[in-house]
Amino acid sequence: MAKHICGVGGEEFASEQEYVDHVCTRTNLKATHPFHAMGPDFEEIQRGAVQRGKDRVEREKAEKPHGKPNA
Amino acid sequence: MAATVEIDEANGAGQTLTHNISNTNMGNTDAANLDPVANPITPGNRSFVKYQKIHVTAMGGSSKIDNLKVWRTGALGGAATHVTNARTASYGGAITYATPTTSAVTGVDQAMPTAEPGSANVGISGSLSGSLTGTGSSDYIAHQIVTNAADTAGSTSTMNYQYDETA
């Protein structure tokens, strides 16, 4: 069975779920905590991703042709 | 809140997955976070191929992660090139993991972009238009350095892994 290793603390797990649920011995944070995963710049990274998503949704809305009712 | 995203790397015959890698150093061994000084690529050879993926461990209340892109910023040393399976068109589906070696890998033959691609070049569930609406991972990003016999070790550049998030 494939092993899962926490790249920060080095702990080993038999499953991905065990990795996701663990509290890292080095950061004292869960693997799902954004600081653990993305470091001190996590807010900037998240903000950028959300902004790109928002910009794309707005761009797609603007490009959508207006629907016309059937005659 | 927003999504939590990490980069994972698979190594070995057993596809051991190191989560949240701290670097993508390329070298003459199959290991995550490798020491490139201790494992220099033999000039004229390829590095061990890397299999990495973008992994969403928590959605943080967002509804979708998509538009995955990977590219390298910065020049390589000498006449080295950087190949990958990442591509913006004619994506052949998710690449199957194989124990990394220094040989060429079928499908890992595109030039790694050196600027942000205009559209997704990393697939999700085998498609460039795929998305994650819950926790999960992208398809594997496979990449490898191809060196020339006259190349010398020591070049540094930056790998970029980008995603869009819809709240």
Tab-separated table of C-alpha atoms in Angstrom:
chain	number	residue	atom	x	y	z
A	1	MET	CA	0.000	0.000	0.000
A	2	ALA	CA	1.303	3.474	-0.844
A	3	LYS	CA	2.733	5.462	2.062
A	4	HIS	CA	1.866	9.060	2.723
A	5	ILE	CA	4.505	11.310	4.239
A	6	CYS	CA	4.082	14.780	5.691
A	7	GLY	CA	6.688	16.812	3.848
A	8	VAL	CA	6.976	19.221	6.759
A	9	GLY	CA	7.174	16.994	9.837
A	10	GLY	CA	8.236	13.727	8.201
A	11	GLU	CA	5.474	11.644	9.821
A	12	GLU	CA	4.360	8.596	7.823
A	13	PHE	CA	0.794	7.401	7.312
A	14	ALA	CA	-0.868	4.422	5.665
A	15	SER	CA	-3.633	6.476	4.098
A	16	GLU	CA	-4.214	9.952	2.723
A	17	GLN	CA	-7.046	10.511	5.192
A	18	GLU	CA	-4.712	9.814	8.108
A	19	TYR	CA	-2.307	12.389	6.667
A	20	VAL	CA	-5.079	14.960	6.200
A	21	ASP	CA	-6.292	14.434	9.776
A	22	HIS	CA	-2.904	14.596	11.493
A	23	VAL	CA	-1.485	17.458	13.530
A	24	CYS	CA	2.044	18.107	12.309
A	25	THR	CA	4.689	17.760	15.017
A	26	ARG	CA	6.702	20.562	13.445
A	27	THR	CA	4.032	23.222	12.863
A	28	ASN	CA	1.560	22.005	15.494
A	29	LEU	CA	-1.128	22.576	12.887
A	30	LYS	CA	-3.442	20.230	11.030
A	31	ALA	CA	-2.385	19.370	7.492
A	32	THR	CA	-5.475	21.227	6.280
A	33	HIS	CA	-4.437	24.489	7.946
A	34	PRO	CA	-3.441	26.939	5.214
A	35	PHE	CA	-0.323	28.087	7.083
A	36	HIS	CA	0.907	24.480	7.291
A	37	ALA	CA	0.319	23.913	3.574
A	38	MET	CA	1.145	27.272	2.055
A	39	GLY	CA	3.449	28.970	4.542
A	40	PRO	CA	3.362	32.550	5.784
A	41	ASP	CA	2.208	33.856	2.382
A	42	PHE	CA	-0.972	31.785	2.466
A	43	GLU	CA	-3.316	34.757	2.637
A	44	GLU	CA	-1.753	36.314	-0.462
A	45	ILE	CA	-1.892	33.009	-2.328
A	46	GLN	CA	-5.536	32.464	-1.392
A	47	ARG	CA	-6.480	36.042	-2.234
A	48	GLY	CA	-4.880	35.714	-5.674
A	49	ALA	CA	-6.664	32.447	-6.434
A	50	VAL	CA	-10.062	33.779	-5.359
A	51	GLN	CA	-9.563	36.986	-7.354
A	52	ARG	CA	-8.655	35.019	-10.484
A	53	GLY	CA	-11.758	32.888	-10.037
A	54	LYS	CA	-13.919	35.987	-9.564
A	55	ASP	CA	-12.409	37.728	-12.610
A	56	ARG	CA	-13.055	34.677	-14.764
A	57	VAL	CA	-16.673	34.339	-13.673
A	58	GLU	CA	-17.288	38.011	-14.462
A	59	ARG	CA	-15.523	37.694	-17.811
A	60	GLU	CA	-17.608	34.660	-18.751
A	61	LYS	CA	-20.826	36.455	-17.716
A	62	ALA	CA	-19.922	39.454	-19.875
A	63	GLU	CA	-19.169	37.217	-22.873
A	64	LYS	CA	-22.426	35.245	-22.552
A	65	PRO	CA	-24.861	36.225	-25.332
A	66	HIS	CA	-28.162	37.669	-24.122
A	67	GLY	CA	-30.963	35.102	-24.330
A	68	LYS	CA	-33.880	36.027	-26.534
A	69	PRO	CA	-37.368	34.690	-25.845
A	70	ASN	CA	-38.865	32.350	-28.444
A	71	ALA	CA	-41.332	34.004	-30.794
B	1	MET	CA	-11.944	31.156	4.562
B	2	ALA	CA	-10.466	29.846	1.338
B	3	ALA	CA	-9.146	26.531	0.104
B	4	THR	CA	-5.954	24.891	1.368
B	5	VAL	CA	-3.759	23.656	-1.455
B	6	GLU	CA	-0.428	21.837	-1.377
B	7	ILE	CA	1.943	20.260	-3.890
B	8	ASP	CA	2.612	16.537	-3.505
B	9	GLU	CA	5.260	14.330	-5.115
B	10	ALA	CA	5.229	10.570	-5.712
B	11	ASN	CA	8.401	8.496	-5.623
B	12	GLY	CA	9.520	4.887	-5.728
B	13	ALA	CA	7.960	1.679	-6.956
B	14	GLY	CA	5.371	1.987	-4.208
B	15	GLN	CA	4.288	5.493	-5.291
B	16	THR	CA	5.070	6.905	-1.841
B	17	LEU	CA	3.423	10.313	-1.709
B	18	THR	CA	5.236	13.129	0.057
B	19	HIS	CA	2.680	15.794	0.820
B	20	ASN	CA	3.423	19.480	0.825
B	21	ILE	CA	6.893	19.375	-0.689
B	22	SER	CA	9.185	22.267	0.100
B	23	ASN	CA	11.031	22.303	-3.224
B	24	THR	CA	11.157	20.656	-6.624
B	25	ASN	CA	14.933	20.255	-6.906
B	26	MET	CA	15.810	18.074	-9.881
B	27	GLY	CA	18.689	15.629	-9.518
B	28	ASN	CA	20.178	12.186	-9.909
B	29	THR	CA	17.954	10.419	-7.413
B	30	ASP	CA	14.256	9.645	-7.061
B	31	ALA	CA	13.348	11.582	-3.928
B	32	ALA	CA	11.170	14.476	-2.855
B	33	ASN	CA	12.917	17.613	-1.578
B	34	LEU	CA	16.207	16.199	-2.841
B	35	ASP	CA	19.600	17.761	-2.225
B	36	PRO	CA	20.834	18.766	-5.702
B	37	VAL	CA	24.420	19.242	-4.464
B	38	ALA	CA	24.563	15.690	-3.163
B	39	ASN	CA	22.757	14.350	-6.256
B	40	PRO	CA	23.941	16.281	-9.317
B	41	ILE	CA	22.626	15.244	-12.707
B	42	THR	CA	25.391	13.598	-14.777
B	43	PRO	CA	26.060	16.003	-17.707
B	44	GLY	CA	24.473	14.604	-20.834
B	45	ASN	CA	21.884	12.672	-18.842
B	46	ARG	CA	18.363	13.467	-17.722
B	47	SER	CA	17.282	14.090	-14.175
B	48	PHE	CA	15.019	11.561	-12.523
B	49	VAL	CA	11.520	12.406	-13.747
B	50	LYS	CA	9.254	14.022	-11.158
B	51	TYR	CA	5.569	13.167	-10.707
B	52	GLN	CA	3.789	15.910	-8.770
B	53	LYS	CA	0.228	16.982	-8.221
B	54	ILE	CA	-1.780	19.919	-6.942
B	55	HIS	CA	-3.752	18.646	-3.939
B	56	VAL	CA	-6.708	20.414	-2.331
B	57	THR	CA	-6.890	19.270	1.280
B	58	ALA	CA	-9.745	21.564	2.311
B	59	MET	CA	-12.195	23.640	0.256
B	60	GLY	CA	-12.597	26.268	2.982
B	61	GLY	CA	-16.147	27.026	1.874
B	62	SER	CA	-15.234	27.615	-1.782
B	63	SER	CA	-17.148	25.803	-4.496
B	64	LYS	CA	-14.530	25.054	-7.131
B	65	ILE	CA	-10.819	24.835	-7.880
B	66	ASP	CA	-9.853	24.767	-11.547
B	67	ASN	CA	-7.751	26.349	-14.324
B	68	LEU	CA	-4.526	24.704	-13.107
B	69	LYS	CA	-1.323	25.998	-14.602
B	70	VAL	CA	2.350	25.168	-14.190
B	71	TRP	CA	5.364	26.981	-15.561
B	72	ARG	CA	9.012	27.730	-14.810
B	73	THR	CA	10.443	31.189	-14.289
B	74	GLY	CA	14.161	31.640	-14.955
B	75	ALA	CA	16.704	30.198	-17.325
B	76	LEU	CA	18.289	26.777	-17.071
B	77	GLY	CA	22.059	26.442	-17.189
B	78	GLY	CA	23.970	25.676	-20.383
B	79	ALA	CA	21.965	23.938	-23.099
B	80	ALA	CA	19.634	22.072	-20.713
B	81	THR	CA	15.940	21.781	-21.534
B	82	HIS	CA	12.925	21.082	-19.345
B	83	VAL	CA	10.239	18.691	-20.557
B	84	THR	CA	6.786	18.001	-19.180
B	85	ASN	CA	3.423	16.391	-19.912
B	86	ALA	CA	1.693	19.713	-19.168
B	87	ARG	CA	0.065	21.214	-22.264
B	88	THR	CA	-2.777	23.616	-23.094
B	89	ALA	CA	-4.164	21.632	-26.036
B	90	SER	CA	-4.412	18.012	-27.191
B	91	TYR	CA	-4.121	16.854	-23.583
B	92	GLY	CA	-3.919	13.085	-23.724
B	93	GLY	CA	-5.531	12.481	-20.348
B	94	ALA	CA	-3.961	11.774	-16.982
B	95	ILE	CA	-0.459	10.337	-17.208
B	96	THR	CA	0.015	7.003	-15.435
B	97	TYR	CA	2.614	6.951	-12.684
B	98	ALA	CA	5.661	4.772	-13.256
B	99	THR	CA	8.704	4.311	-11.009
B	100	PRO	CA	10.842	7.356	-11.855
B	101	THR	CA	14.039	6.822	-13.813
B	102	THR	CA	16.377	9.004	-15.848
B	103	SER	CA	14.952	7.716	-19.113
B	104	ALA	CA	12.663	9.682	-21.378
B	105	VAL	CA	8.983	9.139	-20.598
B	106	THR	CA	6.346	8.857	-23.303
B	107	GLY	CA	4.170	11.952	-23.208
B	108	VAL	CA	6.666	13.972	-21.143
B	109	ASP	CA	7.881	15.736	-24.234
B	110	GLN	CA	6.432	19.239	-24.140
B	111	ALA	CA	8.653	22.205	-23.350
B	112	MET	CA	7.907	23.490	-19.854
B	113	PRO	CA	6.403	26.954	-20.344
B	114	THR	CA	8.576	29.823	-19.169
B	115	ALA	CA	5.670	32.232	-18.697
B	116	GLU	CA	2.124	31.778	-17.416
B	117	PRO	CA	0.201	29.747	-19.995
B	118	GLY	CA	-2.902	31.358	-21.454
B	119	SER	CA	-5.097	28.508	-20.247
B	120	ALA	CA	-4.967	25.442	-18.051
B	121	ASN	CA	-2.133	23.060	-18.856
B	122	VAL	CA	-2.666	20.613	-15.984
B	123	GLY	CA	-5.652	18.287	-16.039
B	124	ILE	CA	-8.141	17.231	-13.415
B	125	SER	CA	-9.688	13.784	-13.883
B	126	GLY	CA	-8.090	13.590	-17.287
B	127	SER	CA	-9.367	16.891	-18.667
B	128	LEU	CA	-7.990	20.421	-18.894
B	129	SER	CA	-11.529	21.690	-18.285
B	130	GLY	CA	-11.917	19.500	-15.213
B	131	SER	CA	-12.488	20.958	-11.759
B	132	LEU	CA	-12.375	19.986	-8.104
B	133	THR	CA	-15.572	20.680	-6.197
B	134	GLY	CA	-14.322	18.901	-3.107
B	135	THR	CA	-10.977	17.735	-1.739
B	136	GLY	CA	-8.821	15.870	-4.218
B	137	SER	CA	-5.871	16.162	-6.573
B	138	SER	CA	-5.014	17.130	-10.080
B	139	ASP	CA	-3.613	14.712	-12.615
B	140	TYR	CA	0.103	14.106	-12.269
B	141	ILE	CA	2.425	16.809	-13.551
B	142	ALA	CA	5.455	14.951	-14.887
B	143	HIS	CA	8.622	16.889	-15.623
B	144	GLN	CA	12.303	16.287	-16.183
B	145	ILE	CA	15.508	18.168	-16.985
B	146	VAL	CA	17.447	17.093	-20.079
B	147	THR	CA	21.097	18.118	-19.910
B	148	ASN	CA	23.862	18.454	-22.424
B	149	ALA	CA	27.304	16.903	-21.942
B	150	ALA	CA	28.862	20.365	-21.649
B	151	ASP	CA	26.394	21.593	-19.002
B	152	THR	CA	27.539	22.292	-15.456
B	153	ALA	CA	25.482	21.931	-12.288
B	154	GLY	CA	24.081	24.727	-10.203
B	155	SER	CA	21.291	26.515	-12.068
B	156	THR	CA	18.365	27.815	-9.997
B	157	SER	CA	14.916	28.718	-11.233
B	158	THR	CA	11.363	28.858	-9.861
B	159	MET	CA	8.470	26.519	-10.533
B	160	ASN	CA	5.019	28.100	-10.462
B	161	TYR	CA	1.868	26.113	-9.638
B	162	GLN	CA	-1.332	28.157	-9.986
B	163	TYR	CA	-5.039	27.516	-9.528
B	164	ASP	CA	-8.227	29.557	-9.647
B	165	GLU	CA	-10.741	29.389	-6.832
B	166	THR	CA	-14.445	30.118	-7.074
B	167	ALA	CA	-15.998	31.182	-3.802
